[in-house]
Amino acid sequence: MEQAKKQAYAGKRDFLGFSRLDAAKVIELFDYSLHIKQKRREKAFHPLKGRTVAMIFSKPSLRTRVSFELGIHELGGYAINLEGKSIGVGSRESVEDIARLLSRYNDAIVARLHEHSIIEGFARHSSIPVINALTDLSHPCQVLADAFTLYERGMWHEGIKVVFVGDGNNVANSWIELAGILPFHFVLACPEGYTPDVGMLEAARAAGISRIEVTHDPEAAARDADVLYTDVWTSMGQEEEFEERLKIFAPFQVNSRLLSLAKPSAVVMHCMPAHRGQEITAEVMDGPQSVIIDEAENRLHVQKALLVKLLNHEEYRKFHLTHRLLNAARNIKA
């Protein structure tokens, strides 16, 4: 069994972030996500039949757990949920031993963790694909779903202005990382001292693909924005900073005034969970320009596409070959 797995995943692909992708591969993944979304009603579509995925959760989860577990089930696979504390990641057992053991049992590992170094350890020591479902450094599955939501709505283009208002946290880091491979205009408006990861920011800017700005003026940032994006002011593990953060981040609330500075066609996004009255007002979150529930739903479709790409690449390639041939035929007819 181990030898068969080694052969199957000899060139295994992990998804820890966007660094191993390029713009064409991201768009291919978006096209396949649209395909997956359209095929959801087809009960016979089971490209992960017989596959099992170990899911490790060291942080609380709603959207991540439900979207991955349901997605694996809909694709014909089976998800095993493991609580990080109960298996003792890095304490009761080493990351190396857990990765090797789960590789014998399963076909992939999905992990939602604190330290990013742990997900890197899982990827290094496992013989099966590893997916980053969130770490303190990054949240690439979320941003993949966010960008896909804009793509699906026909909004994605090189000049799109995405403005992230709030903390330079793991979600902001992943937006910055995406800007290092896919061209668009990204602006982070954050308080001083709450800037994003320096290494990720420098790497994205060095790529020279996107215009990336960091400012401390939310109103200036919001002008002519196509997207206003926000996240909680106090993330998991920062609860002791709650009162202080409320004061510091108060000028960075996404409200009707800030939204009025954006383009009339602008949309509002939030990765959730959301705290109405803090980082976003209820009237904006529930208003006509909000696509927050759409992006939450799209976690399911994008992650399903990602799972097929990593675990059944032949199925994934088959779609893209057909897709290219259809596009070529349309161009010839035109």
Short mmCIF file of C-alpha atoms in Angstrom, two decimals:
data_model
loop_
_atom_site.label_atom_id
_atom_site.label_comp_id
_atom_site.label_asym_id
_atom_site.label_seq_id
_atom_site.Cartn_x
_atom_site.Cartn_y
_atom_site.Cartn_z
CA MET A 1 0.00 0.00 0.00
CA GLU A 2 2.79 2.43 0.90
CA GLN A 3 4.60 1.73 -2.37
CA ALA A 4 1.38 2.36 -4.33
CA LYS A 5 0.93 5.69 -2.56
CA LYS A 6 4.53 6.65 -3.26
CA GLN A 7 4.01 5.97 -6.97
CA ALA A 8 0.68 7.85 -7.01
CA TYR A 9 2.13 10.92 -5.31
CA ALA A 10 5.71 10.79 -6.61
CA GLY A 11 5.22 14.31 -7.92
CA LYS A 12 2.79 15.31 -5.18
CA ARG A 13 1.40 18.81 -5.15
CA ASP A 14 0.74 20.76 -1.94
CA PHE A 15 -1.28 23.93 -1.53
CA LEU A 16 0.33 25.96 1.23
CA GLY A 17 -0.07 29.25 -0.60
CA PHE A 18 0.16 30.77 -4.07
CA SER A 19 3.93 30.69 -4.56
CA ARG A 20 3.91 27.47 -6.66
CA LEU A 21 1.23 28.78 -9.03
CA ASP A 22 1.30 31.26 -11.86
CA ALA A 23 -1.45 33.48 -13.26
CA ALA A 24 -2.52 30.94 -15.90
CA LYS A 25 -2.86 28.17 -13.32
CA VAL A 26 -4.98 30.37 -11.05
CA ILE A 27 -7.36 31.20 -13.92
CA GLU A 28 -7.49 27.51 -14.85
CA LEU A 29 -8.49 26.74 -11.28
CA PHE A 30 -11.22 29.42 -11.46
CA ASP A 31 -12.58 27.91 -14.68
CA TYR A 32 -12.64 24.48 -13.10
CA SER A 33 -14.38 25.93 -10.02
CA LEU A 34 -17.13 27.22 -12.31
CA HIS A 35 -17.35 23.75 -13.84
CA ILE A 36 -17.52 22.13 -10.39
CA LYS A 37 -20.21 24.55 -9.27
CA GLN A 38 -22.33 23.76 -12.34
CA LYS A 39 -21.91 20.00 -11.83
CA ARG A 40 -22.97 20.05 -8.17
CA ARG A 41 -26.42 18.68 -8.98
CA GLU A 42 -24.94 15.70 -10.83
CA LYS A 43 -24.90 12.97 -8.19
CA ALA A 44 -22.74 10.68 -10.32
CA PHE A 45 -19.72 13.02 -10.37
CA HIS A 46 -17.33 11.33 -7.91
CA PRO A 47 -13.69 12.00 -8.94
CA LEU A 48 -12.53 11.34 -5.35
CA LYS A 49 -14.29 8.00 -4.98
CA GLY A 50 -12.33 5.79 -2.59
CA ARG A 51 -10.14 8.66 -1.36
CA THR A 52 -9.83 9.72 2.28
CA VAL A 53 -8.74 13.10 3.61
CA ALA A 54 -7.50 13.73 7.15
CA MET A 55 -8.58 17.15 8.40
CA ILE A 56 -6.72 18.61 11.40
CA PHE A 57 -8.32 21.52 13.25
CA SER A 58 -6.29 23.32 15.90
CA LYS A 59 -8.53 26.39 15.60
CA PRO A 60 -12.33 26.76 15.74
CA SER A 61 -14.00 26.44 12.36
CA LEU A 62 -17.39 26.78 10.66
CA ARG A 63 -16.97 27.57 6.96
CA THR A 64 -13.66 25.74 6.58
CA ARG A 65 -14.83 22.53 8.19
CA VAL A 66 -18.26 22.43 6.56
CA SER A 67 -17.02 23.38 3.08
CA PHE A 68 -14.16 20.88 3.09
CA GLU A 69 -16.09 18.02 4.69
CA LEU A 70 -19.14 18.51 2.48
CA GLY A 71 -16.98 19.02 -0.60
CA ILE A 72 -15.04 15.80 -0.02
CA HIS A 73 -18.33 13.94 0.48
CA GLU A 74 -19.89 15.39 -2.69
CA LEU A 75 -16.81 14.35 -4.68
CA GLY A 76 -17.21 10.77 -3.45
CA GLY A 77 -14.47 10.84 -0.81
CA TYR A 78 -14.43 10.48 2.96
CA ALA A 79 -13.26 13.07 5.51
CA ILE A 80 -11.76 12.22 8.90
CA ASN A 81 -11.91 15.09 11.39
CA LEU A 82 -9.13 15.35 13.95
CA GLU A 83 -8.91 17.94 16.72
CA GLY A 84 -5.41 19.34 17.00
CA LYS A 85 -5.36 19.14 20.80
CA SER A 86 -6.60 15.57 20.90
CA ILE A 87 -3.84 14.27 18.63
CA GLY A 88 -1.26 16.53 20.27
CA VAL A 89 0.38 18.10 17.23
CA GLY A 90 3.97 18.86 18.18
CA SER A 91 3.48 17.83 21.82
CA ARG A 92 2.04 14.34 22.19
CA GLU A 93 3.47 13.41 18.81
CA SER A 94 5.96 15.07 16.50
CA VAL A 95 4.81 16.71 13.28
CA GLU A 96 7.08 14.31 11.39
CA ASP A 97 5.48 11.20 12.90
CA ILE A 98 1.93 12.46 12.40
CA ALA A 99 2.65 13.34 8.76
CA ARG A 100 4.18 9.94 8.01
CA LEU A 101 1.41 8.03 9.76
CA LEU A 102 -1.44 9.96 8.12
CA SER A 103 0.26 9.41 4.76
CA ARG A 104 -0.12 5.65 5.28
CA TYR A 105 -3.84 5.98 6.07
CA ASN A 106 -5.04 8.79 3.80
CA ASP A 107 -4.78 10.47 0.42
CA ALA A 108 -4.45 14.09 1.59
CA ILE A 109 -4.13 16.26 4.70
CA VAL A 110 -6.11 19.46 5.25
CA ALA A 111 -4.88 21.43 8.27
CA ARG A 112 -6.11 24.55 10.09
CA LEU A 113 -3.35 25.52 12.48
CA HIS A 114 -1.65 28.26 14.45
CA GLU A 115 2.03 28.10 13.47
CA HIS A 116 2.77 28.16 9.76
CA SER A 117 5.92 26.13 10.38
CA ILE A 118 3.75 23.14 11.30
CA ILE A 119 1.95 23.06 7.95
CA GLU A 120 5.35 23.30 6.27
CA GLY A 121 6.47 20.36 8.39
CA PHE A 122 3.44 18.33 7.34
CA ALA A 123 4.21 19.05 3.69
CA ARG A 124 7.89 18.19 4.13
CA HIS A 125 7.34 14.85 5.87
CA SER A 126 4.15 13.57 4.21
CA SER A 127 4.01 11.60 0.99
CA ILE A 128 0.50 12.91 0.20
CA PRO A 129 -0.78 16.40 -0.73
CA VAL A 130 -1.16 18.92 2.11
CA ILE A 131 -3.62 21.84 2.00
CA ASN A 132 -3.32 24.96 4.14
CA ALA A 133 -6.79 25.62 5.54
CA LEU A 134 -5.45 28.57 7.61
CA THR A 135 -2.40 29.41 9.68
CA ASP A 136 -1.44 32.55 11.58
CA LEU A 137 0.56 33.58 8.50
CA SER A 138 -1.84 32.94 5.64
CA HIS A 139 -5.30 31.83 4.52
CA PRO A 140 -4.96 30.99 0.81
CA CYS A 141 -8.19 28.97 0.44
CA GLN A 142 -10.18 31.98 1.61
CA VAL A 143 -8.51 34.40 -0.80
CA LEU A 144 -8.81 31.89 -3.64
CA ALA A 145 -12.58 31.85 -3.04
CA ASP A 146 -12.66 35.66 -2.78
CA ALA A 147 -10.86 36.20 -6.08
CA PHE A 148 -12.98 33.49 -7.72
CA THR A 149 -16.14 35.30 -6.59
CA LEU A 150 -14.95 38.43 -8.40
CA TYR A 151 -13.98 36.35 -11.45
CA GLU A 152 -17.38 34.68 -11.50
CA ARG A 153 -19.08 38.09 -11.44
CA GLY A 154 -17.01 39.27 -14.41
CA MET A 155 -15.18 41.84 -12.27
CA TRP A 156 -11.66 40.44 -12.43
CA HIS A 157 -9.20 42.34 -14.61
CA GLU A 158 -5.69 43.74 -14.26
CA GLY A 159 -6.93 47.15 -13.15
CA ILE A 160 -9.35 45.97 -10.46
CA LYS A 161 -8.72 47.82 -7.20
CA VAL A 162 -9.12 45.63 -4.12
CA VAL A 163 -8.93 47.57 -0.86
CA PHE A 164 -8.46 45.63 2.38
CA VAL A 165 -9.41 47.77 5.39
CA GLY A 166 -8.22 46.61 8.80
CA ASP A 167 -5.49 44.42 10.24
CA GLY A 168 -2.52 43.24 8.19
CA ASN A 169 -3.36 39.67 9.17
CA ASN A 170 -3.20 36.25 7.53
CA VAL A 171 -5.98 37.07 5.03
CA ALA A 172 -4.26 40.31 4.03
CA ASN A 173 -1.00 38.38 3.67
CA SER A 174 -2.64 35.94 1.25
CA TRP A 175 -4.09 38.80 -0.82
CA ILE A 176 -0.57 40.21 -1.03
CA GLU A 177 0.86 36.83 -2.00
CA LEU A 178 -1.77 36.50 -4.74
CA ALA A 179 -0.75 39.96 -6.01
CA GLY A 180 2.71 38.53 -6.53
CA ILE A 181 1.45 36.19 -9.26
CA LEU A 182 -1.85 37.60 -10.57
CA PRO A 183 -1.94 41.24 -11.74
CA PHE A 184 -4.32 43.64 -9.97
CA HIS A 185 -4.22 46.74 -7.76
CA PHE A 186 -4.14 45.89 -4.05
CA VAL A 187 -4.30 48.42 -1.24
CA LEU A 188 -4.07 47.61 2.47
CA ALA A 189 -5.36 50.35 4.76
CA CYS A 190 -4.27 49.47 8.29
CA PRO A 191 -3.28 51.28 11.51
CA GLU A 192 0.41 51.91 12.08
CA GLY A 193 2.01 48.90 13.73
CA TYR A 194 -0.51 46.46 12.21
CA THR A 195 1.18 45.98 8.86
CA PRO A 196 1.41 42.67 6.95
CA ASP A 197 4.23 40.14 6.94
CA VAL A 198 7.34 41.91 5.68
CA GLY A 199 8.72 38.90 3.81
CA MET A 200 5.50 38.28 1.88
CA LEU A 201 5.12 41.98 1.07
CA GLU A 202 8.69 42.32 -0.20
CA ALA A 203 8.43 39.14 -2.29
CA ALA A 204 5.15 40.25 -3.90
CA ARG A 205 6.52 43.69 -4.70
CA ALA A 206 9.74 42.21 -6.07
CA ALA A 207 7.70 40.15 -8.53
CA GLY A 208 6.64 43.42 -10.16
CA ILE A 209 3.30 42.02 -11.29
CA SER A 210 0.80 44.10 -9.33
CA ARG A 211 0.54 47.54 -7.83
CA ILE A 212 0.66 46.96 -4.06
CA GLU A 213 0.16 49.76 -1.56
CA VAL A 214 0.09 49.96 2.24
CA THR A 215 -1.47 53.09 3.74
CA HIS A 216 -2.83 54.25 7.08
CA ASP A 217 -5.60 56.37 5.53
CA PRO A 218 -8.75 54.28 4.91
CA GLU A 219 -10.64 57.08 3.17
CA ALA A 220 -7.87 57.74 0.67
CA ALA A 221 -7.58 53.99 0.05
CA ALA A 222 -11.33 53.55 -0.52
CA ARG A 223 -11.58 56.16 -3.28
CA ASP A 224 -12.52 54.52 -6.60
CA ALA A 225 -12.24 51.03 -5.11
CA ASP A 226 -13.89 48.13 -6.93
CA VAL A 227 -13.82 46.02 -3.77
CA LEU A 228 -13.90 46.95 -0.08
CA TYR A 229 -12.73 44.01 1.99
CA THR A 230 -12.51 43.68 5.76
CA ASP A 231 -11.93 41.12 8.48
CA VAL A 232 -12.27 40.96 12.26
CA TRP A 233 -10.11 43.37 14.23
CA THR A 234 -9.24 40.74 16.84
CA SER A 235 -8.25 37.34 15.51
CA MET A 236 -8.10 34.03 17.39
CA GLY A 237 -5.34 34.17 19.97
CA GLN A 238 -5.48 37.97 20.30
CA GLU A 239 -8.42 38.15 22.70
CA GLU A 240 -6.41 39.94 25.41
CA GLU A 241 -5.91 42.84 22.95
CA PHE A 242 -9.64 43.24 22.29
CA GLU A 243 -10.33 46.54 24.08
CA GLU A 244 -7.16 48.19 22.78
CA ARG A 245 -7.87 47.07 19.23
CA LEU A 246 -11.42 48.46 19.35
CA LYS A 247 -9.99 51.94 19.93
CA ILE A 248 -7.14 51.66 17.42
CA PHE A 249 -9.23 50.23 14.59
CA ALA A 250 -12.34 52.41 15.06
CA PRO A 251 -11.41 54.72 12.12
CA PHE A 252 -11.08 51.64 9.88
CA GLN A 253 -14.71 50.52 10.01
CA VAL A 254 -16.35 49.66 6.69
CA ASN A 255 -19.55 51.69 6.80
CA SER A 256 -21.82 53.56 4.39
CA ARG A 257 -19.58 56.64 4.43
CA LEU A 258 -16.48 54.66 3.45
CA LEU A 259 -18.44 52.73 0.85
CA SER A 260 -19.66 56.01 -0.70
CA LEU A 261 -16.04 56.81 -1.59
CA ALA A 262 -15.70 53.61 -3.64
CA LYS A 263 -17.07 53.17 -7.15
CA PRO A 264 -20.88 52.96 -7.35
CA SER A 265 -20.43 49.42 -8.68
CA ALA A 266 -18.13 48.38 -5.82
CA VAL A 267 -18.79 45.24 -3.82
CA VAL A 268 -18.17 44.56 -0.14
CA MET A 269 -16.39 41.41 1.03
CA HIS A 270 -15.65 39.84 4.43
CA CYS A 271 -14.12 36.42 5.10
CA MET A 272 -16.30 35.91 8.23
CA PRO A 273 -17.01 35.47 11.06
CA ALA A 274 -18.14 39.11 11.15
CA HIS A 275 -18.85 41.38 14.09
CA ARG A 276 -21.55 43.82 13.01
CA GLY A 277 -20.93 47.23 14.52
CA GLN A 278 -17.18 46.71 14.79
CA GLU A 279 -15.21 46.20 11.56
CA ILE A 280 -18.38 46.47 9.45
CA THR A 281 -21.84 47.93 9.96
CA ALA A 282 -24.97 45.81 9.57
CA GLU A 283 -26.39 48.05 6.83
CA VAL A 284 -23.30 47.50 4.68
CA MET A 285 -22.90 43.81 5.43
CA ASP A 286 -26.55 43.10 4.63
CA GLY A 287 -26.83 45.74 1.89
CA PRO A 288 -27.17 45.32 -1.87
CA GLN A 289 -23.42 45.72 -2.52
CA SER A 290 -22.44 42.89 -0.21
CA VAL A 291 -21.26 39.62 -1.75
CA ILE A 292 -20.19 38.19 1.61
CA ILE A 293 -22.45 35.14 1.54
CA ASP A 294 -21.51 34.48 -2.09
CA GLU A 295 -17.82 34.31 -1.24
CA ALA A 296 -18.58 32.09 1.76
CA GLU A 297 -20.48 29.66 -0.50
CA ASN A 298 -17.68 29.72 -3.03
CA ARG A 299 -15.28 28.26 -0.48
CA LEU A 300 -17.06 24.97 -1.19
CA HIS A 301 -16.67 25.11 -4.97
CA VAL A 302 -13.09 26.37 -5.09
CA GLN A 303 -11.90 23.84 -2.52
CA LYS A 304 -13.60 21.02 -4.42
CA ALA A 305 -11.75 22.15 -7.56
CA LEU A 306 -8.50 22.28 -5.60
CA LEU A 307 -9.03 18.77 -4.22
CA VAL A 308 -9.61 17.35 -7.70
CA LYS A 309 -6.51 19.16 -8.98
CA LEU A 310 -4.37 17.66 -6.21
CA LEU A 311 -5.90 14.17 -5.95
CA ASN A 312 -7.18 13.37 -9.45
CA HIS A 313 -5.10 15.45 -11.81
CA GLU A 314 -6.12 13.37 -14.82
CA GLU A 315 -9.76 14.40 -14.31
CA TYR A 316 -8.64 18.00 -13.89
CA ARG A 317 -6.50 17.89 -17.06
CA LYS A 318 -9.31 16.24 -19.02
CA PHE A 319 -11.59 19.19 -18.32
CA HIS A 320 -9.00 21.74 -19.36
CA LEU A 321 -8.17 19.94 -22.59
CA THR A 322 -11.88 19.87 -23.49
CA HIS A 323 -12.25 23.48 -22.37
CA ARG A 324 -9.39 24.62 -24.62
CA LEU A 325 -10.72 22.68 -27.61
CA LEU A 326 -14.19 24.25 -27.17
CA ASN A 327 -12.67 27.71 -26.95
CA ALA A 328 -10.60 27.04 -30.07
CA ALA A 329 -13.72 25.86 -31.94
CA ARG A 330 -15.61 29.00 -30.90
CA ASN A 331 -12.76 31.19 -32.13
CA ILE A 332 -12.67 29.38 -35.49
CA LYS A 333 -16.43 29.86 -35.94
CA ALA A 334 -16.16 33.51 -34.99
#
